[in-house]
GROMACS .gro file of N, CA and C in nm:
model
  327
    1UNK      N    1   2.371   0.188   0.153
    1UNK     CA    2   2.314   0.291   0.069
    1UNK      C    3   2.283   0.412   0.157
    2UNK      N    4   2.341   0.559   0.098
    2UNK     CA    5   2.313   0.603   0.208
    2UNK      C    6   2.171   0.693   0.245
    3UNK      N    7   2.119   0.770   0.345
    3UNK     CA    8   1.944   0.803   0.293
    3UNK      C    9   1.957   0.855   0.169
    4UNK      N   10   2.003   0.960   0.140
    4UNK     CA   11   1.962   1.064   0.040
    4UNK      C   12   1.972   0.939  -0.130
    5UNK      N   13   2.054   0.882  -0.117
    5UNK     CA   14   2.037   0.726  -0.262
    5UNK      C   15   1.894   0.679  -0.214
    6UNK      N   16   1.852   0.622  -0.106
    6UNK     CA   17   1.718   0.573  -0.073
    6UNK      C   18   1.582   0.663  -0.106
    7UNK      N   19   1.573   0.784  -0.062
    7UNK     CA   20   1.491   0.920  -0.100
    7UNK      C   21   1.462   0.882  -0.208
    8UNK      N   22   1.567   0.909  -0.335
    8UNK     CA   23   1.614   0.932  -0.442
    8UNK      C   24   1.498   0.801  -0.519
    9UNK      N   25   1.484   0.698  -0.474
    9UNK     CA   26   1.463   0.558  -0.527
    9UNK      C   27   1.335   0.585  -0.502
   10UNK      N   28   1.284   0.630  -0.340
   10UNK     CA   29   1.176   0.597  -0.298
   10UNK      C   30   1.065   0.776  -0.335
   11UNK      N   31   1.135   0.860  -0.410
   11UNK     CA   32   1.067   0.989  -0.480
   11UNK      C   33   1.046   0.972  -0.679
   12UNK      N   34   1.118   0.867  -0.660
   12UNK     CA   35   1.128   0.854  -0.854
   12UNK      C   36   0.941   0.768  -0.897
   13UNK      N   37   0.896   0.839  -0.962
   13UNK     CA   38   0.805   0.829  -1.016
   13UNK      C   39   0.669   0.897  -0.882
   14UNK      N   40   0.707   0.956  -0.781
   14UNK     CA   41   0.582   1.013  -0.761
   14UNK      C   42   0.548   1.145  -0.757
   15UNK      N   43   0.431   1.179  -0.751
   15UNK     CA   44   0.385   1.339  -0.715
   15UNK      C   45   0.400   1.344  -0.586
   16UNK      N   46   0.332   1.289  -0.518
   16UNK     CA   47   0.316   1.327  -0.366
   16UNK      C   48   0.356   1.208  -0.281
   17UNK      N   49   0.438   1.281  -0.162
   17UNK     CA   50   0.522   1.251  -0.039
   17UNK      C   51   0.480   1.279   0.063
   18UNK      N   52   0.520   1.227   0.155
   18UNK     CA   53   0.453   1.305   0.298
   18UNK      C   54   0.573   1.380   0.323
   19UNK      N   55   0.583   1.449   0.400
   19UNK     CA   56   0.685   1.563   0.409
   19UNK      C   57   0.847   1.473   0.344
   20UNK      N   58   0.943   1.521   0.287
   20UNK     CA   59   1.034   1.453   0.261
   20UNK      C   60   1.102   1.449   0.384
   21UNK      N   61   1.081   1.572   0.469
   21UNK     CA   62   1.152   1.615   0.623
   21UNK      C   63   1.159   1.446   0.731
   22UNK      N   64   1.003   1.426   0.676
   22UNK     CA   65   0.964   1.314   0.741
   22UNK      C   66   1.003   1.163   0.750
   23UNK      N   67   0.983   1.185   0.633
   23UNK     CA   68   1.066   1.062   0.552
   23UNK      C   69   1.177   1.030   0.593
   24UNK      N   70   1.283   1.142   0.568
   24UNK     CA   71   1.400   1.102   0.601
   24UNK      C   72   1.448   1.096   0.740
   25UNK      N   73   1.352   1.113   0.815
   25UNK     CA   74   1.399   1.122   0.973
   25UNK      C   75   1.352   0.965   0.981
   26UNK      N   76   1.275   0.898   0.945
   26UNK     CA   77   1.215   0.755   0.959
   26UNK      C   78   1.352   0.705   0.886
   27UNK      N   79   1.371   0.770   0.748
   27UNK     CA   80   1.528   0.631   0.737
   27UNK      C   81   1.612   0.673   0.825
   28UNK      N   82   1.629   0.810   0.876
   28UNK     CA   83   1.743   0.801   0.998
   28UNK      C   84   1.771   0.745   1.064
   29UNK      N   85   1.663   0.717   1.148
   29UNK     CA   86   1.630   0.622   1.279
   29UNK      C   87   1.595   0.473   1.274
   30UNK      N   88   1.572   0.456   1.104
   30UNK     CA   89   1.606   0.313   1.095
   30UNK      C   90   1.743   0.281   1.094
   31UNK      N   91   1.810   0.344   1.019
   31UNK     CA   92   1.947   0.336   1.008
   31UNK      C   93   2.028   0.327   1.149
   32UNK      N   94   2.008   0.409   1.230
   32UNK     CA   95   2.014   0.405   1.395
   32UNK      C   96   2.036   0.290   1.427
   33UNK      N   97   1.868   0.243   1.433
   33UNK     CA   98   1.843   0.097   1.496
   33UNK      C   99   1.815   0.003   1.414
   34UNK      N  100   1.850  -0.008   1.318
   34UNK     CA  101   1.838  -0.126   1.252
   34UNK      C  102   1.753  -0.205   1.202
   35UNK      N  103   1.638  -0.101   1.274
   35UNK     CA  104   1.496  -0.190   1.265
   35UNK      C  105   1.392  -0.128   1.147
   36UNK      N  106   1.376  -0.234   0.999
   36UNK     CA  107   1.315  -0.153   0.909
   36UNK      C  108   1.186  -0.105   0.921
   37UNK      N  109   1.172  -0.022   0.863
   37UNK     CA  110   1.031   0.083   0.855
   37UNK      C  111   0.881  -0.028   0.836
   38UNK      N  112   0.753  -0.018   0.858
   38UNK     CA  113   0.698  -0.092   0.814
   38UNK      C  114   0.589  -0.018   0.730
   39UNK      N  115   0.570  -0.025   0.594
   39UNK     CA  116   0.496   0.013   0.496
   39UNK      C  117   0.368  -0.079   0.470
   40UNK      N  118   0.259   0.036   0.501
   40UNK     CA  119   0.092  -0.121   0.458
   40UNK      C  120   0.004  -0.038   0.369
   41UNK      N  121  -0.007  -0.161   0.297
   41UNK     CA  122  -0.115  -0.078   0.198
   41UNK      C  123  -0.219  -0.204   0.232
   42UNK      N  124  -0.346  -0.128   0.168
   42UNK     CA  125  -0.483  -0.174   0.229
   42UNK      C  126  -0.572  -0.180   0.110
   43UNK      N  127  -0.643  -0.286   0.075
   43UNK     CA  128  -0.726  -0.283  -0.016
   43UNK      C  129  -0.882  -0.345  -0.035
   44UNK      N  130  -0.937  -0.322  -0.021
   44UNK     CA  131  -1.116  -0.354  -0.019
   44UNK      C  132  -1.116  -0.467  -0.157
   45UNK      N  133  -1.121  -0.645  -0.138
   45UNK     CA  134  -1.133  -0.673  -0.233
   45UNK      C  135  -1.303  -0.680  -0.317
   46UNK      N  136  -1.313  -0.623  -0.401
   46UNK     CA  137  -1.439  -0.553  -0.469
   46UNK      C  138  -1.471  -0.607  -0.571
   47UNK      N  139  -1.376  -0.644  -0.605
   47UNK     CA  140  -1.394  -0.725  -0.770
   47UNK      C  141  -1.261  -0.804  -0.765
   48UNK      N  142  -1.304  -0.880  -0.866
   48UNK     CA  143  -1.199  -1.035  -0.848
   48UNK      C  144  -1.055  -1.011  -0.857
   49UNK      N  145  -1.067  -0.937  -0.963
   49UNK     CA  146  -0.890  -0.863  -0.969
   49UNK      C  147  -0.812  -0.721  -0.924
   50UNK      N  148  -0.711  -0.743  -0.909
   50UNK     CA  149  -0.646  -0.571  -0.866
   50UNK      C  150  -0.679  -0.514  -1.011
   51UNK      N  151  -0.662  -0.364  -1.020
   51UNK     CA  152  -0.606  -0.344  -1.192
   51UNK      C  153  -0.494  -0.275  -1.181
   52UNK      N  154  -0.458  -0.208  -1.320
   52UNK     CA  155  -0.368  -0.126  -1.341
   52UNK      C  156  -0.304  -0.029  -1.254
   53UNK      N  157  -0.387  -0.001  -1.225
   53UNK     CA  158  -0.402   0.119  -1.086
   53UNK      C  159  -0.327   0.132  -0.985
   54UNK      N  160  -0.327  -0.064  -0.939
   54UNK     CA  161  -0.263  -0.064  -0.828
   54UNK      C  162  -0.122  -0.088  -0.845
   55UNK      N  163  -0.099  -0.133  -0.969
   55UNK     CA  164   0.036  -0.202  -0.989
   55UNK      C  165   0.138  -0.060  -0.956
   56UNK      N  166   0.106   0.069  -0.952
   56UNK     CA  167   0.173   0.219  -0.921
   56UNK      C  168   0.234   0.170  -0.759
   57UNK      N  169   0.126   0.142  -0.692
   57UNK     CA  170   0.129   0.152  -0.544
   57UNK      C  171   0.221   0.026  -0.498
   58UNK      N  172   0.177  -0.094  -0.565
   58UNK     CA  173   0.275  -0.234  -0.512
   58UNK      C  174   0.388  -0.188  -0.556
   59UNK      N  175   0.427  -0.145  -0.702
   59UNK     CA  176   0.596  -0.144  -0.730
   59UNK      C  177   0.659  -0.049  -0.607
   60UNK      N  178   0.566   0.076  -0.601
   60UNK     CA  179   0.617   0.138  -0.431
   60UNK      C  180   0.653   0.075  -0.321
   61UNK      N  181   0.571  -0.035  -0.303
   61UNK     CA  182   0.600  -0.075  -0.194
   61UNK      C  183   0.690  -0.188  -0.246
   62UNK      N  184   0.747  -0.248  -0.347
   62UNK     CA  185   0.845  -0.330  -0.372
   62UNK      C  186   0.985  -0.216  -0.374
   63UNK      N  187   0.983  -0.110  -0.398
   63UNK     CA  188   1.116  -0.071  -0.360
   63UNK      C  189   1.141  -0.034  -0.215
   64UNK      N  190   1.044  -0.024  -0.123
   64UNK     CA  191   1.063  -0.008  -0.015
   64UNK      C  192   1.135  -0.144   0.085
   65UNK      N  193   1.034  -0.278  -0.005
   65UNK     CA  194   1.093  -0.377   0.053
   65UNK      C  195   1.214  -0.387   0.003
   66UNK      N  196   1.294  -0.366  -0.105
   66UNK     CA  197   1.407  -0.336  -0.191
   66UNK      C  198   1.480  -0.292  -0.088
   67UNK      N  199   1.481  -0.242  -0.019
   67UNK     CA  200   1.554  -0.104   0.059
   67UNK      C  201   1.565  -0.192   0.204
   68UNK      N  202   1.486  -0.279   0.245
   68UNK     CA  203   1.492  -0.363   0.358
   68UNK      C  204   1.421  -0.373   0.464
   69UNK      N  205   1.302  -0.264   0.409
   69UNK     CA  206   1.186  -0.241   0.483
   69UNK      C  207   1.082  -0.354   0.488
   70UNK      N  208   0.974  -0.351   0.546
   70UNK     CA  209   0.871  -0.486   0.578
   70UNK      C  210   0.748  -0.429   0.508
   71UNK      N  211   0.675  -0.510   0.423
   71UNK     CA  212   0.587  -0.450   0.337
   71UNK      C  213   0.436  -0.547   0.433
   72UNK      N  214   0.342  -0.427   0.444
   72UNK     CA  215   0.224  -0.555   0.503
   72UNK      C  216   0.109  -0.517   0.403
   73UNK      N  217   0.075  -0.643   0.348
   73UNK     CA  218  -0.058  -0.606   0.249
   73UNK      C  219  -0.177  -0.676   0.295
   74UNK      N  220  -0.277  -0.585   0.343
   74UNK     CA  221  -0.402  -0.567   0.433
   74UNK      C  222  -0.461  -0.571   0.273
   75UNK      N  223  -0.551  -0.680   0.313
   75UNK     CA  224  -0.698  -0.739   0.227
   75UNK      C  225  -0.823  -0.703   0.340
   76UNK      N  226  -0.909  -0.584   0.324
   76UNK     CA  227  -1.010  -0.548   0.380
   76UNK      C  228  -1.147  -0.609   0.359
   77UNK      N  229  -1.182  -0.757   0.439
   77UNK     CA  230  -1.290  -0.807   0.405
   77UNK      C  231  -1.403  -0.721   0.439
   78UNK      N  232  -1.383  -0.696   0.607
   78UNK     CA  233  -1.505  -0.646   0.658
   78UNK      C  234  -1.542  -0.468   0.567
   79UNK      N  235  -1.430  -0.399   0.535
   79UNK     CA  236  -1.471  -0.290   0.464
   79UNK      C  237  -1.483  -0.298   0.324
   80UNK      N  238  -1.456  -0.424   0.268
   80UNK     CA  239  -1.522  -0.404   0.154
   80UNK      C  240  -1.656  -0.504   0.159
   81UNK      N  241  -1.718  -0.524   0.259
   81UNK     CA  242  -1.870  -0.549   0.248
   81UNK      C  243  -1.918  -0.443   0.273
   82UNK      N  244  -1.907  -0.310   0.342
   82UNK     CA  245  -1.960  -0.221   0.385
   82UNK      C  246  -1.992  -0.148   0.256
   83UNK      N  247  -1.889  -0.104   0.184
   83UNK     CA  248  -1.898  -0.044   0.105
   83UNK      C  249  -1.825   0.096   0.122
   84UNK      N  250  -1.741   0.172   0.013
   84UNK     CA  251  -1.691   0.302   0.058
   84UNK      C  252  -1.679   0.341  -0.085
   85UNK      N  253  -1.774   0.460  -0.073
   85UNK     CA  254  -1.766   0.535  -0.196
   85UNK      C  255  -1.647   0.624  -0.247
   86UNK      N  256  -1.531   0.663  -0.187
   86UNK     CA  257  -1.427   0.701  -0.221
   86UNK      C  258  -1.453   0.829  -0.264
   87UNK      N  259  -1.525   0.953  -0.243
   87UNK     CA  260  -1.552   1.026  -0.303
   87UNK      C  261  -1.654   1.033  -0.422
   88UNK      N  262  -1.702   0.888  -0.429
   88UNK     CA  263  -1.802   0.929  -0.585
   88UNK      C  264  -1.925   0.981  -0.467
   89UNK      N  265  -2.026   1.005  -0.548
   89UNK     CA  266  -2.183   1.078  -0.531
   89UNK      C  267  -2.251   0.987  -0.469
   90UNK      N  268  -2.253   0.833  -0.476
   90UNK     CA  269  -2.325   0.764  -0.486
   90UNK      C  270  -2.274   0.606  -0.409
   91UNK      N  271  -2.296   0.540  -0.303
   91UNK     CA  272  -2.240   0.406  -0.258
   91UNK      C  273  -2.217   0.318  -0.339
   92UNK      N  274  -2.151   0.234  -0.296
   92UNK     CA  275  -2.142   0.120  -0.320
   92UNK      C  276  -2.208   0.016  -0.288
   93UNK      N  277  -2.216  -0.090  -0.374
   93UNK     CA  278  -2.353  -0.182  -0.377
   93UNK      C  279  -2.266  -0.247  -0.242
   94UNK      N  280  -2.375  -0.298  -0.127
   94UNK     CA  281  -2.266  -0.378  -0.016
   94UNK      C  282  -2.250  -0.558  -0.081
   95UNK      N  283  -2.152  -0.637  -0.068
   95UNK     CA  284  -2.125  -0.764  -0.077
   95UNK      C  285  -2.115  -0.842   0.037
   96UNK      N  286  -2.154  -0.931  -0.028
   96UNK     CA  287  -2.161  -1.013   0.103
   96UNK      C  288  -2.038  -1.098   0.114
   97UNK      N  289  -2.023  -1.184   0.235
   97UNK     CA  290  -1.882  -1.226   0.262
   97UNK      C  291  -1.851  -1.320   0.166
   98UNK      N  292  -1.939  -1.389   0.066
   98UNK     CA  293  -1.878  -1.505   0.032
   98UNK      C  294  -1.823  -1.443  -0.082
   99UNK      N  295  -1.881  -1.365  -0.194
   99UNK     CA  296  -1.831  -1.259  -0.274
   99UNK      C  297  -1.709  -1.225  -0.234
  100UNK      N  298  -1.683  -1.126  -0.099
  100UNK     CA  299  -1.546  -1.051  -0.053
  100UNK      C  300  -1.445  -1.203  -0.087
  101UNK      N  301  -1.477  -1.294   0.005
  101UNK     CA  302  -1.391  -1.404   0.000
  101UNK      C  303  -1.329  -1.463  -0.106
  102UNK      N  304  -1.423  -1.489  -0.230
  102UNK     CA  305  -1.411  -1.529  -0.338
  102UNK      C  306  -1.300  -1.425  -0.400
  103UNK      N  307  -1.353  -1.306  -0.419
  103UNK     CA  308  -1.253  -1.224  -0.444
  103UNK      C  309  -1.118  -1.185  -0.384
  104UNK      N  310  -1.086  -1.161  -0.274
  104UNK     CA  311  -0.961  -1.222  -0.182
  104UNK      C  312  -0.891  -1.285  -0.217
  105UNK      N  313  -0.967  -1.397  -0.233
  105UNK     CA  314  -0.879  -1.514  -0.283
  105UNK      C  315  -0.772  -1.501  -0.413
  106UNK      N  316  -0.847  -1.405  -0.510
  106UNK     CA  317  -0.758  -1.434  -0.623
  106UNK      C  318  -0.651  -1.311  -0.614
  107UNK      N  319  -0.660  -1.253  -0.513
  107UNK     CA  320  -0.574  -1.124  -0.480
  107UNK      C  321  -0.434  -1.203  -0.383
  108UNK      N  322  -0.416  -1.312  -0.357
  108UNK     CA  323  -0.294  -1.407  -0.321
  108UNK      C  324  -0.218  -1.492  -0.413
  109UNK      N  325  -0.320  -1.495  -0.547
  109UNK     CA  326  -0.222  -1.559  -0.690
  109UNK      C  327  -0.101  -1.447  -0.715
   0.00000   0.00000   0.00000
Protein backbone atom coordinates (compact mmCIF):
# COMPACT_ATOMS: atom_id res chain seq x y z
CA UNK A 1 0.00 0.00 0.00
CA UNK A 2 1.58 2.90 -0.89
CA UNK A 3 1.97 6.13 1.91
CA UNK A 4 -0.31 8.49 0.36
CA UNK A 5 -3.40 5.09 0.37
CA UNK A 6 -2.16 4.84 4.18
CA UNK A 7 -2.55 8.90 4.95
CA UNK A 8 -5.72 8.57 3.18
CA UNK A 9 -7.05 5.66 5.77
CA UNK A 10 -5.23 7.07 8.66
CA UNK A 11 -6.93 11.13 7.91
CA UNK A 12 -10.61 9.67 7.19
CA UNK A 13 -12.74 10.64 9.96
CA UNK A 14 -10.46 13.16 11.77
CA UNK A 15 -10.09 16.92 12.47
CA UNK A 16 -6.77 17.04 13.75
CA UNK A 17 -3.28 15.56 12.72
CA UNK A 18 -0.03 16.31 13.74
CA UNK A 19 1.61 17.84 10.87
CA UNK A 20 0.63 15.53 7.81
CA UNK A 21 4.50 16.58 6.77
CA UNK A 22 5.16 14.48 9.81
CA UNK A 23 3.29 11.77 9.45
CA UNK A 24 4.33 10.90 6.34
CA UNK A 25 8.00 11.08 6.92
CA UNK A 26 7.32 8.35 9.92
CA UNK A 27 5.55 6.04 7.12
CA UNK A 28 8.59 6.82 4.99
CA UNK A 29 11.04 5.56 7.17
CA UNK A 30 8.98 2.79 8.19
CA UNK A 31 8.69 1.74 4.83
CA UNK A 32 12.66 2.12 4.64
CA UNK A 33 13.17 -0.11 7.51
CA UNK A 34 10.60 -2.15 7.94
CA UNK A 35 10.14 -1.48 11.32
CA UNK A 36 6.37 -0.46 12.23
CA UNK A 37 5.55 2.79 13.87
CA UNK A 38 4.48 2.40 17.48
CA UNK A 39 1.10 4.14 18.39
CA UNK A 40 -0.02 4.39 22.51
CA UNK A 41 -2.88 5.57 23.80
CA UNK A 42 -3.22 6.04 27.56
CA UNK A 43 -6.11 5.94 29.76
CA UNK A 44 -6.81 6.72 33.58
CA UNK A 45 -9.16 3.83 34.52
CA UNK A 46 -11.89 6.08 36.47
CA UNK A 47 -14.91 4.34 36.16
CA UNK A 48 -15.57 0.74 35.37
CA UNK A 49 -16.15 1.20 31.70
CA UNK A 50 -14.55 3.00 28.60
CA UNK A 51 -17.54 4.98 26.83
CA UNK A 52 -18.47 6.12 23.60
CA UNK A 53 -15.85 8.51 23.47
CA UNK A 54 -13.21 6.29 23.30
CA UNK A 55 -14.41 3.91 20.79
CA UNK A 56 -13.23 7.31 18.12
CA UNK A 57 -9.64 6.83 19.42
CA UNK A 58 -9.35 2.70 19.55
CA UNK A 59 -10.92 2.36 15.91
CA UNK A 60 -7.75 4.89 15.21
CA UNK A 61 -5.59 2.96 16.56
CA UNK A 62 -7.12 -0.30 14.93
CA UNK A 63 -6.39 1.10 11.53
CA UNK A 64 -3.04 1.86 12.39
CA UNK A 65 -2.57 -1.68 13.58
CA UNK A 66 -4.44 -2.45 10.13
CA UNK A 67 -1.59 -0.85 8.37
CA UNK A 68 1.08 -3.04 10.40
CA UNK A 69 1.91 -0.78 12.98
CA UNK A 70 2.17 -1.89 16.91
CA UNK A 71 -0.63 -0.50 18.97
CA UNK A 72 0.34 -0.13 22.96
CA UNK A 73 -2.64 0.45 25.28
CA UNK A 74 -1.36 2.08 28.61
CA UNK A 75 -3.98 1.59 31.58
CA UNK A 76 -2.84 4.51 34.01
CA UNK A 77 -3.22 3.14 37.55
CA UNK A 78 -0.97 5.42 39.38
CA UNK A 79 -2.58 8.61 37.43
CA UNK A 80 -5.79 7.76 37.78
CA UNK A 81 -5.53 7.70 41.65
CA UNK A 82 -4.10 11.07 41.52
CA UNK A 83 -6.63 12.50 39.82
CA UNK A 84 -6.53 14.94 36.58
CA UNK A 85 -8.98 17.40 35.98
CA UNK A 86 -8.58 17.68 32.24
CA UNK A 87 -9.36 21.16 32.05
CA UNK A 88 -12.60 21.20 34.19
CA UNK A 89 -12.58 24.00 37.23
CA UNK A 90 -12.58 21.60 39.75
CA UNK A 91 -10.45 17.96 40.68
CA UNK A 92 -11.09 14.94 40.71
CA UNK A 93 -12.20 12.91 43.64
CA UNK A 94 -8.64 10.76 44.19
CA UNK A 95 -9.28 6.65 44.20
CA UNK A 96 -7.74 4.46 45.75
CA UNK A 97 -5.87 1.45 44.25
CA UNK A 98 -8.32 -1.15 44.83
CA UNK A 99 -11.08 0.98 42.97
CA UNK A 100 -8.31 1.85 39.99
CA UNK A 101 -7.78 -2.02 39.95
CA UNK A 102 -11.23 -3.09 40.00
CA UNK A 103 -11.81 -0.83 37.26
CA UNK A 104 -8.76 -1.90 35.03
CA UNK A 105 -9.82 -4.92 35.17
CA UNK A 106 -12.92 -4.61 33.18
CA UNK A 107 -11.01 -2.42 30.62
CA UNK A 108 -9.19 -6.10 29.36
CA UNK A 109 -12.80 -7.76 28.62
Amino acid sequence: MTIDEQLSILRKGTVDLIREEDLRAKLERRARTGKPLRVKLGLDPTAPDIHLGHTVVIRKLKAFQDLGHTVIFLIGDFTGMIGDPSGKNVTRPPLSREEINANAETYKR
